[in-house]
Coordinates of C-alpha atoms and ligand atoms in Angstrom, one line a residue:
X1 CA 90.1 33.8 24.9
X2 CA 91.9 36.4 22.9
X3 CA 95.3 37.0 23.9
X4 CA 94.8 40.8 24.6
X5 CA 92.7 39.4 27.2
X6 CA 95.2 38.0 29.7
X7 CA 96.7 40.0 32.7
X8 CA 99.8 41.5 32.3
X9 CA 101.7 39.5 33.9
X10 CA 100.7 36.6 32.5
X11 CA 101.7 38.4 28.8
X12 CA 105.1 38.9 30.6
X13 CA 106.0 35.5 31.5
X14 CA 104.5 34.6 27.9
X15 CA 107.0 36.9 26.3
X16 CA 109.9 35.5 28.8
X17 CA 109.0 32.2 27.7
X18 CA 109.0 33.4 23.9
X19 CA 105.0 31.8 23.6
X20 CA 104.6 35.2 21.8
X21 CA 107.1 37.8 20.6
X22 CA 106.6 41.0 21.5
X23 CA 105.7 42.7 17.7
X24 CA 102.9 39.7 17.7
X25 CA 101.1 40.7 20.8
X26 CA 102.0 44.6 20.2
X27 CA 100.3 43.8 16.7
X28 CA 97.3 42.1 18.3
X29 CA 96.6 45.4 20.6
X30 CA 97.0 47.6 17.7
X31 CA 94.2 45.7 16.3
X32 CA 92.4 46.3 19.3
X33 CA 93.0 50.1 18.8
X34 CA 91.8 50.1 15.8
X35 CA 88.9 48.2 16.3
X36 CA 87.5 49.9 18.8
X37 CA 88.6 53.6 18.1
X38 CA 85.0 55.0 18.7
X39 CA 85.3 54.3 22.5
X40 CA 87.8 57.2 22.0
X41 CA 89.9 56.2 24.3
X42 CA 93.0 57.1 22.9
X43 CA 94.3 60.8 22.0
X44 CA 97.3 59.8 20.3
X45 CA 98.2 56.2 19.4
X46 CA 101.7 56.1 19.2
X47 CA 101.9 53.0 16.2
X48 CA 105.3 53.6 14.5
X49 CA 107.2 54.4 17.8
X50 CA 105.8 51.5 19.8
X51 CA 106.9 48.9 16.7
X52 CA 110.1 50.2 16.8
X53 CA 110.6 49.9 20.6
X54 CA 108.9 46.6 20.7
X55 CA 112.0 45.2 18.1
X56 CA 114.2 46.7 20.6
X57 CA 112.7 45.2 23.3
X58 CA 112.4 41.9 22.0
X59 CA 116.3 41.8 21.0
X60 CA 116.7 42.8 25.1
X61 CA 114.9 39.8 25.8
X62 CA 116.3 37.2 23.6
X63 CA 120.2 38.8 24.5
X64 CA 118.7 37.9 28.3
X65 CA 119.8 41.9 29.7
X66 CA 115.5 42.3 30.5
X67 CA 113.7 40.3 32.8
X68 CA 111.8 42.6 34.3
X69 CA 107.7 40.7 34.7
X70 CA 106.3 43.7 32.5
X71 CA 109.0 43.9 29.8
X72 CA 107.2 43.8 26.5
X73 CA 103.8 44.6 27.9
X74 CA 102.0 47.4 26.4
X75 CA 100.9 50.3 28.1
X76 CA 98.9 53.3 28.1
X77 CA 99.9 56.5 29.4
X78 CA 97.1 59.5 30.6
X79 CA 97.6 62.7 28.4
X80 CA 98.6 64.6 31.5
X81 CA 101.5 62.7 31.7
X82 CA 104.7 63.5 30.0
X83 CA 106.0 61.5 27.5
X84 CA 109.5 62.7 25.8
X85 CA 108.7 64.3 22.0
X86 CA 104.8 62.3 22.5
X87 CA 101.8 65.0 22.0
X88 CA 101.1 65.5 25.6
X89 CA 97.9 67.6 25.4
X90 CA 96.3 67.4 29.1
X91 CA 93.3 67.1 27.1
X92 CA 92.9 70.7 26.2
X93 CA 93.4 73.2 23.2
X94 CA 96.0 74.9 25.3
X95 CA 98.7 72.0 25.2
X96 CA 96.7 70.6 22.0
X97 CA 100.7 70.8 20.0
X98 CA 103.1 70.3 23.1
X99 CA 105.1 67.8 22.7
X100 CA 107.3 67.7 26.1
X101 CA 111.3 67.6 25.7
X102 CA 111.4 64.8 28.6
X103 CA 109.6 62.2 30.1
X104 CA 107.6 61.8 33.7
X105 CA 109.8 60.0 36.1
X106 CA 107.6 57.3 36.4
X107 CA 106.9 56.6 32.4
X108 CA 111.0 56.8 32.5
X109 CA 111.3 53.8 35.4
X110 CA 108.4 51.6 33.7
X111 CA 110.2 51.9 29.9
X112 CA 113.4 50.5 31.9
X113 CA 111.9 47.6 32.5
X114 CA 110.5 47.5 29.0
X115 CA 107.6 49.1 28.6
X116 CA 106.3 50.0 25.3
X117 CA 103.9 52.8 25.2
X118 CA 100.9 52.1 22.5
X119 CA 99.2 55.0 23.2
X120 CA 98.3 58.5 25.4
X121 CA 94.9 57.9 26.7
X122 CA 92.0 60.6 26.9
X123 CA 91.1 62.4 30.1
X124 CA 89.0 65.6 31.6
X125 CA 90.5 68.2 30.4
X126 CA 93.4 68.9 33.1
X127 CA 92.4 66.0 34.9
X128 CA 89.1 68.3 36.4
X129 CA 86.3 66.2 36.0
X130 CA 84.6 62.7 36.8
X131 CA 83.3 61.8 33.5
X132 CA 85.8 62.7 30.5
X133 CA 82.9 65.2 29.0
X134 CA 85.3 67.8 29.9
X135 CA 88.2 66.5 27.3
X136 CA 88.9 69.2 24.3
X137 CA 89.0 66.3 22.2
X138 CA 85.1 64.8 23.2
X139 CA 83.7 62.1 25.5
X140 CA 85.3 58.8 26.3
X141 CA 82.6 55.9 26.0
X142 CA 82.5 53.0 28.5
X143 CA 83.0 49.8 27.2
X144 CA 80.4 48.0 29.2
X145 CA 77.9 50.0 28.0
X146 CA 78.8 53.1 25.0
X147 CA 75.9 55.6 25.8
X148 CA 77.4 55.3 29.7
X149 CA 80.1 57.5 30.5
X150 CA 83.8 56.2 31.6
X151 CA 84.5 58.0 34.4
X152 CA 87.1 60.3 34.8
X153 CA 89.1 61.6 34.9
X154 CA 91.8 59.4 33.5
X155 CA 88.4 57.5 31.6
X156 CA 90.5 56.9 28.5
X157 CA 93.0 54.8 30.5
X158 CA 90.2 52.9 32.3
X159 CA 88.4 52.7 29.0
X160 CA 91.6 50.7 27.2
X161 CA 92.1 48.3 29.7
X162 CA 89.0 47.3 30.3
X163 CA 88.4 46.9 26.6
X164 CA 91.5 45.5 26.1
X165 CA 93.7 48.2 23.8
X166 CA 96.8 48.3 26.5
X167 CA 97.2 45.2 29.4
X168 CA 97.6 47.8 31.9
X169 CA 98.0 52.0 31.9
X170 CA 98.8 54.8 34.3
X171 CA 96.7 57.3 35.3
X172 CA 96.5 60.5 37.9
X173 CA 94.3 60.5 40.9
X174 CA 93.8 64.2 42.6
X175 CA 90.7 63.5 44.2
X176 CA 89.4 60.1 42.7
X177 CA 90.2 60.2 39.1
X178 CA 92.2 56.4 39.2
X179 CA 89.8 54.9 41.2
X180 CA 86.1 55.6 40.2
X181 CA 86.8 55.3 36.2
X182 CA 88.3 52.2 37.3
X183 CA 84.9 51.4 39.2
X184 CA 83.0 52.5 36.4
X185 CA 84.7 50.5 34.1
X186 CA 85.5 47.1 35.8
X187 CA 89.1 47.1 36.6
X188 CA 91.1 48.0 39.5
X189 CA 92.7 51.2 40.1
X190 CA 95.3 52.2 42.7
X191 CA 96.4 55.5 44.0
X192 CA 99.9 54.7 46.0
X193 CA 100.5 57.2 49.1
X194 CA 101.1 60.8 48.4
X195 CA 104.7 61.5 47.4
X196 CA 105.5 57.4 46.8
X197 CA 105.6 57.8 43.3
X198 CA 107.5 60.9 41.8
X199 CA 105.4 64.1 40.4
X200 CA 107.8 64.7 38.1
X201 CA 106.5 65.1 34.3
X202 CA 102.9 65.0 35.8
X203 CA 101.5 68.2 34.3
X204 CA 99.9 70.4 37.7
X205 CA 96.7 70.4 38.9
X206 CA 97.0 70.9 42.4
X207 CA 99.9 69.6 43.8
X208 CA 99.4 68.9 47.2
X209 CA 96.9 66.0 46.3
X210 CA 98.2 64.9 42.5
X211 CA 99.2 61.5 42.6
X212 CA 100.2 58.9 39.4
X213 CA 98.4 55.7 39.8
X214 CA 98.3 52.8 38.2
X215 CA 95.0 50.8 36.4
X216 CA 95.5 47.1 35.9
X217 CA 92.8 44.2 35.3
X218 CA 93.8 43.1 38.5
X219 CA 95.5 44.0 41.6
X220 CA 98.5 41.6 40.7
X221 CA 98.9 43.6 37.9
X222 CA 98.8 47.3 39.4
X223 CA 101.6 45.3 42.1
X224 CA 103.6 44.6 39.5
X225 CA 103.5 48.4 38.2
X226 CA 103.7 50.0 40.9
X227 CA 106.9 48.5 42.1
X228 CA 108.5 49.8 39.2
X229 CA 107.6 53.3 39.6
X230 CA 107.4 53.3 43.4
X231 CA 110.4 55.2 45.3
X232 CA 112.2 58.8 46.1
X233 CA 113.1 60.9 42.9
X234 CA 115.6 63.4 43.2
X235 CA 113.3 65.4 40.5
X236 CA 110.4 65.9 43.1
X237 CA 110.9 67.2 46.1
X238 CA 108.0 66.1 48.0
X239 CA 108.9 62.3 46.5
X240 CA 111.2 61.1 49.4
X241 CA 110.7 58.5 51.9
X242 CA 109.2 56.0 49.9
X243 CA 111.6 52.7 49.7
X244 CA 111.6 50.6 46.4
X245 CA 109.6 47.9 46.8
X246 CA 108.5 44.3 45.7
X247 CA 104.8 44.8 45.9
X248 CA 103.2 41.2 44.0
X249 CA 105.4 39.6 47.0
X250 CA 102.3 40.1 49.2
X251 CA 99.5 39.1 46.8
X252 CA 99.5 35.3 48.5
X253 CA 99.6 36.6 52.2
X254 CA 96.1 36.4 52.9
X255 CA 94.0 38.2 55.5
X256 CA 93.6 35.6 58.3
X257 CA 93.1 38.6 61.7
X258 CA 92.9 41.6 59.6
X259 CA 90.4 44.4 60.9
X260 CA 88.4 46.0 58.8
X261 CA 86.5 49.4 59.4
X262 CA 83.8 50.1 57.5
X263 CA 82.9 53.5 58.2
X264 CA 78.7 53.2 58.6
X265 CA 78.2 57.1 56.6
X266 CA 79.9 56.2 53.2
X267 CA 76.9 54.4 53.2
X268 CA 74.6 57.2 53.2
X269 CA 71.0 57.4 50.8
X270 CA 73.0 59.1 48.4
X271 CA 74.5 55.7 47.6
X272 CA 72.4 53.5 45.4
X273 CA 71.2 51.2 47.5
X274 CA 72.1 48.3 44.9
X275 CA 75.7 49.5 45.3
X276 CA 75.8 49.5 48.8
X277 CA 74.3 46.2 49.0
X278 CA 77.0 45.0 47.3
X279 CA 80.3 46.4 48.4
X280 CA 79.1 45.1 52.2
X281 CA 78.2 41.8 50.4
X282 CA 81.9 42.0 49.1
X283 CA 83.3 43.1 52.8
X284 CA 81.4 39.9 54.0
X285 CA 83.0 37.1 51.4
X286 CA 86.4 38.9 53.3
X287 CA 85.3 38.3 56.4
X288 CA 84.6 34.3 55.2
X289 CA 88.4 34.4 54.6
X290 CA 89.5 35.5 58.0
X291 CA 89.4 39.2 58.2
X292 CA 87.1 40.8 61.0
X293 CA 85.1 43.7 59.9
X294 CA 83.7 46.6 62.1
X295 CA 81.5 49.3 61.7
X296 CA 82.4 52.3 62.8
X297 CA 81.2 56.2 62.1
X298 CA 84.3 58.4 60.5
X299 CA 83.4 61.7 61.2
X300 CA 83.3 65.2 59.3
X301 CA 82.2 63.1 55.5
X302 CA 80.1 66.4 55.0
X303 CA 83.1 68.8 54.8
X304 CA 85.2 66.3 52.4
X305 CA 83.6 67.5 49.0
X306 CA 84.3 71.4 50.3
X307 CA 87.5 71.0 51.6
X308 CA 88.5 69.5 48.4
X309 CA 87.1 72.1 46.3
X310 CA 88.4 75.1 47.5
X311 CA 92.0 72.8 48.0
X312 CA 92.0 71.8 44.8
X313 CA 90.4 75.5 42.8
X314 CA 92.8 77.5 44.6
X315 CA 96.1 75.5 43.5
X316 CA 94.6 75.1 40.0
X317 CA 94.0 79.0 39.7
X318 CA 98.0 79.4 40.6
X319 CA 99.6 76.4 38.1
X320 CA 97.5 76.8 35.3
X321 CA 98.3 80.9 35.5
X322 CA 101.2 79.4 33.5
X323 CA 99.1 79.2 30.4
X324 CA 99.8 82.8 28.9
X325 CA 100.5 82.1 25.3
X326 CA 104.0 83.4 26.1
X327 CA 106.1 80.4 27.4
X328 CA 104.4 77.5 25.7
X329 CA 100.8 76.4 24.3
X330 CA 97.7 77.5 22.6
X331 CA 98.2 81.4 22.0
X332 CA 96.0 83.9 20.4
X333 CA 98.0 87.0 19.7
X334 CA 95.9 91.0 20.5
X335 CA 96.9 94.0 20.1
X336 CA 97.9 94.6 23.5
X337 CA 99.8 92.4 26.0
X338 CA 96.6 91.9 28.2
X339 CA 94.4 91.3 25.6
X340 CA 96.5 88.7 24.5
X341 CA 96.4 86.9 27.6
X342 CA 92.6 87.5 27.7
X343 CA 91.8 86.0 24.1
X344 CA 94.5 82.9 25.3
X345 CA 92.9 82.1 27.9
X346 CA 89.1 82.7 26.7
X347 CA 90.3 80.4 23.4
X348 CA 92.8 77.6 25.0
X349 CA 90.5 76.3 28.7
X350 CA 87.1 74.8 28.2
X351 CA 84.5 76.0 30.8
X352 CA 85.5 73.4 33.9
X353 CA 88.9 74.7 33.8
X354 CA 87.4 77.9 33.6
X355 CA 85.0 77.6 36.1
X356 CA 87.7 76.5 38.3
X357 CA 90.2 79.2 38.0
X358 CA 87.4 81.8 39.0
X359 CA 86.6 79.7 41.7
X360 CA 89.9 79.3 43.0
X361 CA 91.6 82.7 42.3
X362 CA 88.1 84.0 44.3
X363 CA 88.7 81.6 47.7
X364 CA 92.6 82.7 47.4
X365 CA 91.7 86.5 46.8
X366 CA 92.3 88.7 49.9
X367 CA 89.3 89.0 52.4
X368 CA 87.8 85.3 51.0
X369 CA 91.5 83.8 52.1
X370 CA 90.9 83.6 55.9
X371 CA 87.4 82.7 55.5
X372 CA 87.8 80.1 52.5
X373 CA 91.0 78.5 52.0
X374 CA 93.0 78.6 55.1
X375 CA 90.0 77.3 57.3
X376 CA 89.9 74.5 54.4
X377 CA 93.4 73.9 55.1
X378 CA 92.8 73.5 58.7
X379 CA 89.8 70.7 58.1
X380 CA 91.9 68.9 56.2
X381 CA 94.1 68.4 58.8
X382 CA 91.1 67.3 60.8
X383 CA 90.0 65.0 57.9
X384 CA 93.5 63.6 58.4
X385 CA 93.2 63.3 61.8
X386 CA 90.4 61.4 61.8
X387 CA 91.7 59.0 59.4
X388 CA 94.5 58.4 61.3
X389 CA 92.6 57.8 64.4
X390 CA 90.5 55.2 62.6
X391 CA 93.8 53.6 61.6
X392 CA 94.6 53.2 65.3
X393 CA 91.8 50.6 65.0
X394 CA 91.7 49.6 61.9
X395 CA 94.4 47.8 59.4
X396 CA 92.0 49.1 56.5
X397 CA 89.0 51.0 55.7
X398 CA 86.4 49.6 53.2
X399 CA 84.1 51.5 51.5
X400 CA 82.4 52.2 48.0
X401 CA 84.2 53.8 45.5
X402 CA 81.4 56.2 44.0
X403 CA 77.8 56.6 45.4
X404 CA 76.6 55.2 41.5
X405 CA 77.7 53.1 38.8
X406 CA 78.7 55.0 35.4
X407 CA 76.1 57.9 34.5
X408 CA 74.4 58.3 30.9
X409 CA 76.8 60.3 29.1
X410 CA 75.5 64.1 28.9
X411 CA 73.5 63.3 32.4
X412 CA 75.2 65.6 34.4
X413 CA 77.0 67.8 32.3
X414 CA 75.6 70.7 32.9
X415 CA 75.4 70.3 36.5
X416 CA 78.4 70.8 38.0
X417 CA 77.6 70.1 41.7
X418 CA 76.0 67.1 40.7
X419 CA 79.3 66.0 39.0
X420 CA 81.1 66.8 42.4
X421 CA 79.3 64.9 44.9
X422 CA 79.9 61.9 42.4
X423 CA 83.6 62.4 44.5
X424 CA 82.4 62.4 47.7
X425 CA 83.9 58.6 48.7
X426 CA 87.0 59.1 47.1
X427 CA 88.1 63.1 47.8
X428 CA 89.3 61.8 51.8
X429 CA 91.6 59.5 51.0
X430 CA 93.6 62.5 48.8
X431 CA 93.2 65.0 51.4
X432 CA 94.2 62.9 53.9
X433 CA 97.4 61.0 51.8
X434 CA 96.4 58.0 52.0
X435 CA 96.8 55.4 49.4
X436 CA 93.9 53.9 48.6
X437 CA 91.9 51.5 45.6
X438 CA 89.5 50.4 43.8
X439 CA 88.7 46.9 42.7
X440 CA 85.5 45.5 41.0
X441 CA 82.6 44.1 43.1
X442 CA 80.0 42.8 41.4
X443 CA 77.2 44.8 38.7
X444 CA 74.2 46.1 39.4
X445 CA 71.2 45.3 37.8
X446 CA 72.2 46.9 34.1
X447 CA 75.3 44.7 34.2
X448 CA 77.3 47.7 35.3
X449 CA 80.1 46.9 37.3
X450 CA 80.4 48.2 40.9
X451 CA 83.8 49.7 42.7
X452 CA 85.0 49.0 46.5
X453 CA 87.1 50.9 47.6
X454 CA 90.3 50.0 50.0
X455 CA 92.0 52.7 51.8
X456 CA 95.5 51.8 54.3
X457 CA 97.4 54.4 56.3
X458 CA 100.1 56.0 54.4
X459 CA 103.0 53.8 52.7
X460 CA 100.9 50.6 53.2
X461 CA 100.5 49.6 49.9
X462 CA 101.0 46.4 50.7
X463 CA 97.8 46.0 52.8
X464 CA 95.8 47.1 49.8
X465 CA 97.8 44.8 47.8
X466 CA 97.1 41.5 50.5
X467 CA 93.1 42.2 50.9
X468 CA 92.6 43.0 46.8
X469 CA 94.6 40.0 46.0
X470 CA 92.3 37.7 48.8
X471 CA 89.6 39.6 47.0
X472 CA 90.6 38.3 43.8
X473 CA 91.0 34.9 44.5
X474 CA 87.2 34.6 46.0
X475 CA 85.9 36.0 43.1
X476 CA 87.9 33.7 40.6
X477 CA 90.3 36.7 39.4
X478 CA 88.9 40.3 38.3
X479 CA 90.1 39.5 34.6
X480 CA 87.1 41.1 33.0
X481 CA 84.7 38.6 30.1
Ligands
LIG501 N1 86.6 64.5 40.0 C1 87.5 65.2 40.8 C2 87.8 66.6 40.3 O1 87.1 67.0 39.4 C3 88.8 64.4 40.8 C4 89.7 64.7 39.6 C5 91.0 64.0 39.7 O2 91.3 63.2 40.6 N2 91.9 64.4 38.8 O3 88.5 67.3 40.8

């Protein structure tokens, strides 16, 4: 076994115990980088920096002053995510030379407890997209299978850890994008409540459901990270109640009496059948372990994909009318003021980000308002409703991640609707605020690997954490060959 294989916290207590230093296993994921650059993971890699920091690190550890399980790990960060003086592109020509003054809040709390950042990882461009087709700087490839798309949209994080270029990463999840590249790809992905983990540095695509997350090769792992960047931030406002918390301390409670919804319509036709098949084959080897499942029906699934598109459209249209060419980014200069705003915007978004400003500046413009986005505002609160009635029942919901397993790059690009109902499991647990995950279950018949998704009432992270880690240890560890 190669040792860019192991967990990450099994690389931290390796480091603690100075089996490795941390230049030697930050040299043997550079390798890695390297070696397996056509994935195209990886934007930027960030080679000179991350030797430097690993020296520092490594002089932390030996003087005893950093302990932390992760220090010395490497990580990959998503290129929406601000990283201080690091190219932080969002995937598009219109960021495609900023290099933030400051780094995200979380990216800040994880290189406290040593962290050293190898790399920014590819995504859709502006995180708007389920495939990484949409990224300025082309496709990311999945590692199980290179002519099969990663997912997105954080595919390039999902892509490095499952082929082993970082031992964990972070990623953004607005209406899935943690958790299906993480089913697409193998690993597990976790998307903490809304407002747990601080927006701050996380570049804008709509606010009201962006969330960082964190993709690990198991759900130890994402514990471990999450309890470092877990907590109120004085920089985010809607980042408050959240308490800092020890997360891996309830990986070895077990799941003896917990009930288990499994909502009977996320298993519609549109899921492949072999999918299906397998996540209830998953909910069963959970039930061997002493949880008790029941099917239920969760109502309103056809108004999810909707009510997230016109949520999410309309507060992209208003953050990204900050891309003028006049305060920072891509900017084509006209003659006149407008025109320069016209040839900015024309040159600097791809056609998604296009397609969803028109989309969203149309359900926000007056006489579409009433009709479009304030009647989706009020399903969502029915959408939450009914989650939260579930949760009256239920200590978790269980569920597929994505109706498929990773698509043929190319497959659906030019069908956008397609694209969206690929969201259609995962877009509830954003509207709603929920935290929710995915972890691997199993491969269809091409060998590719299947996602389940976990969803808990809000600030239970440590439900997900119990049932993933039980999950885990059935399977013998989600570690991927
Ligand atoms: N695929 C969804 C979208 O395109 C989710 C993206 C995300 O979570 N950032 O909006």
């Amino acid at each position: 076994m190669k040792i860019t294989e192991n967990s990450a916290l099994s690389l931290g207590k390796m480091l603690q115990s100075r089996e490795i230093s941390v230049i030697e296993l930050l040299t043997e994921y550079l390798k890695e980088t390297e070696a397996k650059k056509d994935l195209n993971a990886f934007i930027t890699i960030c080679r000179d920096e991350s030797l430097k920091r690993a020296n520092i690190i490594q002089k932390n550890i030996d003087d005893k002053v950093l302990s932390s399980p992760l220090a010395g790990v490497p990580m990959a960060v998503k290129d929406n995510i601000c990283t201080k003086n690091i190219l932080t592109s969002c995937a598009s020509k219109m960021l495609s030379d900023f290099k933030p003054p400051y780094s995200a809040t979380a990216v800040e709390r994880l290189e406290k407890a040593g962290a050293v950042l190898i790399g920014k990882t590819n995504m859709d461009e502006f995180a708007m997209g389920g495939s990484t087709e949409s990224s300025y700087y082309g496709s990311v490839k999945n590692p199980k299978d290179t002519k099969k798309v990663s997912g997105g949209s954080s595919g390039g994080t999902a892509a490095a850890v499952a082929s082993n270029q970082c031992a964990y990463g972070l990623g953004s999840d607005t209406g899935g994008s943690v958790r299906q590249p993480a089913s697409f790809c193998g690993i597990t992905g976790l998307m903490p409540t809304y407002g747990s983990v601080s927006r701050y540095g996380l570049i804008a695509y709509a606010s009201s459901l962006d969330r960082i997350g964190v993709m690990g090769k198991n759900m130890s792992d994402c514990a471990a990270v999450l309890s470092e960047i877990y907590g109120s931030d004085k920089k985010d406002m809607t980042c408050s109640v959240a308490k800092k918390t020890d997360f891996t301390s309830f990986c070895d409670l077990g799941i003896r009496g917990m009930k288990i919804g499994i909502p009977r319509n996320f298993f519609s036709e549109q899921t492949d059948a072999f999918v299906g098949k397998s996540v209830l084959q998953g909910a069963r080897e959970l039930e061997k372990s002493g949880a008790e499942l029941y099917e239920f029906e969760l109502p309103l699934t056809d108004y999810y994909l909707p009510t997230y598109y016109i949520t999410a459209c309309a507060e992209a249209s208003s953050n990204l009318s900050r891309y003028d060419g006049i305060k920072y980014g891509f900017c084509q200069s006209g003659d006149e003021l407008e025109q320069m705003y016209v040839k900015t915007r024309t040159e600097g978004f791809g056609l998604e980000v296009k397609r969803r400003i028109m989309l969203g500046t149309y359900v926000l413009s007056s006489g579409y308002y009433e009709d479009y986005y304030k009647k989706a505002l009020k399903v969502r609160r029915l959408i939450k409703d009914s989650f939260d009635d579930a949760f009256k029942k239920y200590d978790l919901l269980l569920t597929p991640t994505a109706p498929t397993t990773a698509y043929n790059i190319g497959e659906n690009r030019n069908d956008p609707l397609k694209m969206y109902q690929g969201d259609i499991y995962t877009v509830a647990a954003s509207l709603s605020g929920i935290p929710a995950a995915s972890i691997p279950c199993g491969k269809n018949q091409e060998g590719m690997p299947i996602g389940m998704q976990l969803m808990a009432p809000q600030l239970r992270e440590d439900v997900i954490v119990r049932v993933g880690c039980a999950y885990e240890k059935i399977t013998g560890g989600s570690v991927d060959e």
